[in-house]
Amino acid sequence: MEERHVGRSGLRVSRLGLGTMTWGEDTGPDEAAEQLRAFTGAGGTLVDTADVYGDGDAERILGHLLREHVAREDVVVATKSAIRRDGRYDGSRRHLIAALDASLERLGLEYVDLWHLHVNDPATPTEETLSALDEAVTSGRTRYVGVANHAGWQVAKAAAWQRAWPGRAPVVSAQVEYSLLRREVERELVPATVDAGAGLLPWSPLGRGVLTGKYRTGLPKGSRAANPRYADFVQPYLDEECSRIVESVVTAAEGLGASPLGVALTWVRDRPGVTAPIVGARTAAQLAPALESEELTLPQEIRDALDDVSDMTAAHP
C-alpha cells in the first residue's frame, strides 16, 4: 500500500486508514484481530480510534492486539479526545490531558503517534484547548496533533494560532466526513485545511455505507440502516438525490469491472488534500474490498462524471 505524508509534516501513513468505531460493540476482539492482521498484511499502517469508541473498549482491544498480534512499530496509532462519557464536549486542558493519559493506559502505550481533538468545544477558550496539544507533544505523550469535526474557520484559527509562536505543536491533520454524498466540505473546510498545511483524513468515505450499493433495493438484514441504533445515522443518505449518485457509482463500477465500494473509496482517496480515508468494518470480510481497492485508479472521464453527478455548487448561496 502506498504511503503519503500527513499534510506538510514528516509523518507518513498508508493512504488508507483502519477505523475502529465498531470495536468493543459490534466487533469483538477476535474479529478485530483478523481485521488488523489483514490491514497490516496489505501494507496498511494508520489505525484510528477514540476514547469514546466502545466506551474505551476499542482502545483496550487495540492495545492488546499491539502486544500480541502486530508489532507496535508497524502501526501509526491515532486516537481522539474531547467528548466526556456523558456525551458532553469538554475541551478544557484538565479534561484533555486526563483523557489522553487514560487512553495511553488503555492502549498500554507510552505515546500515540497522532492525537486529535475529537470536536470543538465552544465553551472553552481556543487558546486553552490548544495549550493541551502543546503539552501532549512536549511531554512525549504524542508525536503529532490534529483536529476532527471542526469547521473550516476553526481549522484555520487553530492552525494559525499554533504557527504564531515558536515551539507550539502544529496542526498536521483534520478528520472530517467526506464522500461523494458529502461534498459541501469542499467549499470551506478542504481549502482551509490545505492552506493550513494539514492533511485530510476523511471518515465515512463510503457515505455511511450507502455508496456500496447495498441499499438500492431495500434494507438488508444486519445492515446499519436496519438497526434501530444506527438507522438515523444512515437515513439522511437514502433520499432520491443520493440514490442518483449511487446509481452513477454502480454504473462506473460495472464499466471498470470493479466494486461500487472500490470506485467510491478511490474517488475520495485521490481528492486534493486527502491523505487517507478511514474505513471501518464490522468484519474482516467487509474490510477486504476496501483493501483490494488499493490497485484501482479511476480514469479521468469516470472521475469527471462522478464529479458532475455529485456536484454541490448549485446549492451554494
Short mmCIF file of N, CA and C in Angstrom, two decimals, residues 120-197:
data_model
loop_
_atom_site.label_atom_id
_atom_site.label_comp_id
_atom_site.label_asym_id
_atom_site.label_seq_id
_atom_site.Cartn_x
_atom_site.Cartn_y
_atom_site.Cartn_z
N ASN A 120 -14.92 20.42 18.49
CA ASN A 120 -14.64 21.75 19.02
C ASN A 120 -15.58 22.03 20.19
N ASP A 121 -15.03 22.48 21.30
CA ASP A 121 -15.83 22.84 22.47
C ASP A 121 -15.95 24.36 22.53
N PRO A 122 -17.10 24.92 22.15
CA PRO A 122 -17.24 26.38 22.12
C PRO A 122 -17.22 27.03 23.50
N ALA A 123 -17.38 26.23 24.55
CA ALA A 123 -17.41 26.79 25.90
C ALA A 123 -16.02 26.99 26.50
N THR A 124 -15.00 26.47 25.83
CA THR A 124 -13.63 26.60 26.32
C THR A 124 -12.83 27.48 25.38
N PRO A 125 -12.07 28.45 25.90
CA PRO A 125 -11.25 29.30 25.03
C PRO A 125 -10.31 28.47 24.16
N THR A 126 -10.22 28.85 22.90
CA THR A 126 -9.39 28.10 21.96
C THR A 126 -7.95 27.97 22.45
N GLU A 127 -7.42 29.07 23.01
CA GLU A 127 -6.02 29.02 23.44
C GLU A 127 -5.80 28.02 24.57
N GLU A 128 -6.81 27.79 25.42
CA GLU A 128 -6.66 26.78 26.46
C GLU A 128 -6.66 25.38 25.87
N THR A 129 -7.59 25.14 24.97
CA THR A 129 -7.66 23.83 24.33
C THR A 129 -6.36 23.52 23.60
N LEU A 130 -5.86 24.48 22.85
CA LEU A 130 -4.64 24.24 22.08
C LEU A 130 -3.41 24.10 22.96
N SER A 131 -3.45 24.68 24.14
CA SER A 131 -2.31 24.51 25.05
C SER A 131 -2.16 23.06 25.48
N ALA A 132 -3.28 22.33 25.50
CA ALA A 132 -3.21 20.91 25.83
C ALA A 132 -2.49 20.13 24.74
N LEU A 133 -2.64 20.55 23.49
CA LEU A 133 -1.92 19.90 22.40
C LEU A 133 -0.42 20.11 22.56
N ASP A 134 -0.05 21.33 22.93
CA ASP A 134 1.38 21.62 23.15
C ASP A 134 1.95 20.74 24.27
N GLU A 135 1.20 20.66 25.36
CA GLU A 135 1.71 19.86 26.48
C GLU A 135 1.83 18.39 26.10
N ALA A 136 0.87 17.91 25.32
CA ALA A 136 0.89 16.50 24.93
C ALA A 136 2.14 16.17 24.11
N VAL A 137 2.53 17.11 23.23
CA VAL A 137 3.70 16.88 22.40
C VAL A 137 4.99 17.05 23.21
N THR A 138 5.10 18.14 23.96
CA THR A 138 6.34 18.41 24.69
C THR A 138 6.59 17.37 25.78
N SER A 139 5.53 16.79 26.32
CA SER A 139 5.68 15.77 27.37
C SER A 139 5.92 14.38 26.79
N GLY A 140 5.84 14.24 25.47
CA GLY A 140 6.08 12.95 24.84
C GLY A 140 4.88 12.04 24.78
N ARG A 141 3.70 12.53 25.15
CA ARG A 141 2.51 11.68 25.10
C ARG A 141 2.04 11.41 23.67
N THR A 142 2.33 12.33 22.76
CA THR A 142 2.00 12.14 21.35
C THR A 142 3.09 12.77 20.50
N ARG A 143 3.20 12.28 19.27
CA ARG A 143 4.20 12.83 18.36
C ARG A 143 3.63 13.96 17.51
N TYR A 144 2.35 13.86 17.13
CA TYR A 144 1.71 14.86 16.29
C TYR A 144 0.29 15.09 16.80
N VAL A 145 -0.29 16.22 16.38
CA VAL A 145 -1.66 16.55 16.81
C VAL A 145 -2.48 17.06 15.63
N GLY A 146 -3.79 16.91 15.75
CA GLY A 146 -4.70 17.38 14.73
C GLY A 146 -6.06 17.66 15.33
N VAL A 147 -7.02 17.93 14.46
CA VAL A 147 -8.39 18.21 14.89
C VAL A 147 -9.35 17.33 14.11
N ALA A 148 -10.56 17.19 14.63
CA ALA A 148 -11.59 16.39 13.96
C ALA A 148 -12.93 17.08 14.12
N ASN A 149 -13.73 17.01 13.07
CA ASN A 149 -15.10 17.53 13.11
C ASN A 149 -15.14 19.03 13.45
N HIS A 150 -14.20 19.76 12.93
CA HIS A 150 -14.14 21.22 13.08
C HIS A 150 -14.58 21.88 11.78
N ALA A 151 -15.15 23.05 11.88
CA ALA A 151 -15.49 23.83 10.69
C ALA A 151 -14.21 24.39 10.07
N GLY A 152 -14.32 24.85 8.82
CA GLY A 152 -13.15 25.37 8.14
C GLY A 152 -12.48 26.51 8.88
N TRP A 153 -13.28 27.46 9.38
CA TRP A 153 -12.69 28.60 10.09
C TRP A 153 -12.04 28.16 11.40
N GLN A 154 -12.57 27.10 12.00
CA GLN A 154 -11.97 26.61 13.25
C GLN A 154 -10.62 25.94 12.98
N VAL A 155 -10.54 25.21 11.87
CA VAL A 155 -9.25 24.62 11.48
C VAL A 155 -8.24 25.73 11.21
N ALA A 156 -8.67 26.74 10.45
CA ALA A 156 -7.77 27.85 10.12
C ALA A 156 -7.31 28.58 11.37
N LYS A 157 -8.24 28.80 12.30
CA LYS A 157 -7.90 29.51 13.54
C LYS A 157 -6.90 28.72 14.37
N ALA A 158 -7.16 27.42 14.52
CA ALA A 158 -6.26 26.59 15.32
C ALA A 158 -4.88 26.52 14.69
N ALA A 159 -4.83 26.34 13.37
CA ALA A 159 -3.55 26.23 12.68
C ALA A 159 -2.77 27.54 12.78
N ALA A 160 -3.47 28.66 12.61
CA ALA A 160 -2.80 29.97 12.68
C ALA A 160 -2.29 30.24 14.09
N TRP A 161 -3.06 29.89 15.09
CA TRP A 161 -2.63 30.10 16.48
C TRP A 161 -1.38 29.29 16.78
N GLN A 162 -1.34 28.07 16.31
CA GLN A 162 -0.19 27.21 16.59
C GLN A 162 1.05 27.67 15.83
N ARG A 163 0.86 28.33 14.69
CA ARG A 163 2.02 28.83 13.94
C ARG A 163 2.53 30.18 14.46
N ALA A 164 1.72 30.82 15.28
CA ALA A 164 2.03 32.20 15.68
C ALA A 164 3.23 32.30 16.62
N TRP A 165 3.51 31.24 17.35
CA TRP A 165 4.58 31.30 18.35
C TRP A 165 5.50 30.10 18.17
N PRO A 166 6.80 30.30 18.30
CA PRO A 166 7.75 29.18 18.17
C PRO A 166 7.51 28.13 19.25
N GLY A 167 7.72 26.90 18.89
CA GLY A 167 7.64 25.82 19.86
C GLY A 167 6.27 25.20 20.03
N ARG A 168 5.25 25.78 19.39
CA ARG A 168 3.92 25.19 19.51
C ARG A 168 3.77 24.02 18.53
N ALA A 169 2.90 23.09 18.91
CA ALA A 169 2.69 21.90 18.09
C ALA A 169 1.80 22.23 16.90
N PRO A 170 2.27 22.06 15.68
CA PRO A 170 1.44 22.38 14.51
C PRO A 170 0.28 21.41 14.34
N VAL A 171 -0.80 21.90 13.79
CA VAL A 171 -1.94 21.06 13.46
C VAL A 171 -1.63 20.39 12.13
N VAL A 172 -1.43 19.07 12.14
CA VAL A 172 -0.99 18.38 10.92
C VAL A 172 -2.11 17.67 10.18
N SER A 173 -3.28 17.52 10.83
CA SER A 173 -4.35 16.75 10.18
C SER A 173 -5.72 17.24 10.63
N ALA A 174 -6.71 16.93 9.79
CA ALA A 174 -8.09 17.24 10.12
C ALA A 174 -8.97 16.08 9.66
N GLN A 175 -9.72 15.53 10.58
CA GLN A 175 -10.68 14.47 10.25
C GLN A 175 -12.03 15.11 9.98
N VAL A 176 -12.69 14.64 8.93
CA VAL A 176 -13.99 15.20 8.56
C VAL A 176 -14.75 14.17 7.74
N GLU A 177 -16.07 14.20 7.82
CA GLU A 177 -16.86 13.33 6.95
C GLU A 177 -16.77 13.86 5.52
N TYR A 178 -16.41 12.99 4.58
CA TYR A 178 -16.19 13.42 3.21
C TYR A 178 -16.41 12.22 2.29
N SER A 179 -17.33 12.38 1.36
CA SER A 179 -17.61 11.32 0.39
C SER A 179 -18.35 11.94 -0.79
N LEU A 180 -18.68 11.14 -1.77
CA LEU A 180 -19.47 11.59 -2.90
C LEU A 180 -20.84 12.09 -2.46
N LEU A 181 -21.28 11.67 -1.29
CA LEU A 181 -22.58 12.11 -0.76
C LEU A 181 -22.43 13.27 0.21
N ARG A 182 -21.21 13.67 0.50
CA ARG A 182 -20.97 14.74 1.49
C ARG A 182 -19.83 15.63 1.00
N ARG A 183 -20.12 16.43 -0.02
CA ARG A 183 -19.08 17.24 -0.64
C ARG A 183 -19.10 18.70 -0.22
N GLU A 184 -20.04 19.10 0.62
CA GLU A 184 -20.09 20.51 1.00
C GLU A 184 -18.84 20.96 1.74
N VAL A 185 -18.05 20.01 2.26
CA VAL A 185 -16.80 20.38 2.93
C VAL A 185 -15.80 20.98 1.96
N GLU A 186 -16.03 20.80 0.66
CA GLU A 186 -15.12 21.35 -0.33
C GLU A 186 -15.22 22.87 -0.44
N ARG A 187 -16.30 23.44 0.10
CA ARG A 187 -16.50 24.88 -0.01
C ARG A 187 -15.53 25.66 0.86
N GLU A 188 -15.36 25.23 2.10
CA GLU A 188 -14.50 25.98 3.03
C GLU A 188 -13.51 25.09 3.78
N LEU A 189 -13.97 23.95 4.27
CA LEU A 189 -13.11 23.13 5.11
C LEU A 189 -11.90 22.61 4.36
N VAL A 190 -12.10 22.04 3.18
CA VAL A 190 -10.98 21.48 2.43
C VAL A 190 -9.96 22.56 2.07
N PRO A 191 -10.38 23.71 1.51
CA PRO A 191 -9.38 24.75 1.22
C PRO A 191 -8.67 25.26 2.47
N ALA A 192 -9.40 25.40 3.57
CA ALA A 192 -8.78 25.87 4.81
C ALA A 192 -7.75 24.88 5.32
N THR A 193 -8.07 23.60 5.23
CA THR A 193 -7.15 22.56 5.70
C THR A 193 -5.90 22.50 4.85
N VAL A 194 -6.08 22.55 3.53
CA VAL A 194 -4.93 22.52 2.63
C VAL A 194 -4.06 23.75 2.85
N ASP A 195 -4.67 24.92 2.99
CA ASP A 195 -3.91 26.15 3.21
C ASP A 195 -3.14 26.10 4.52
N ALA A 196 -3.70 25.41 5.51
CA ALA A 196 -3.04 25.30 6.82
C ALA A 196 -1.91 24.28 6.81
N GLY A 197 -1.77 23.54 5.72
CA GLY A 197 -0.72 22.53 5.66
C GLY A 197 -1.07 21.24 6.36
#
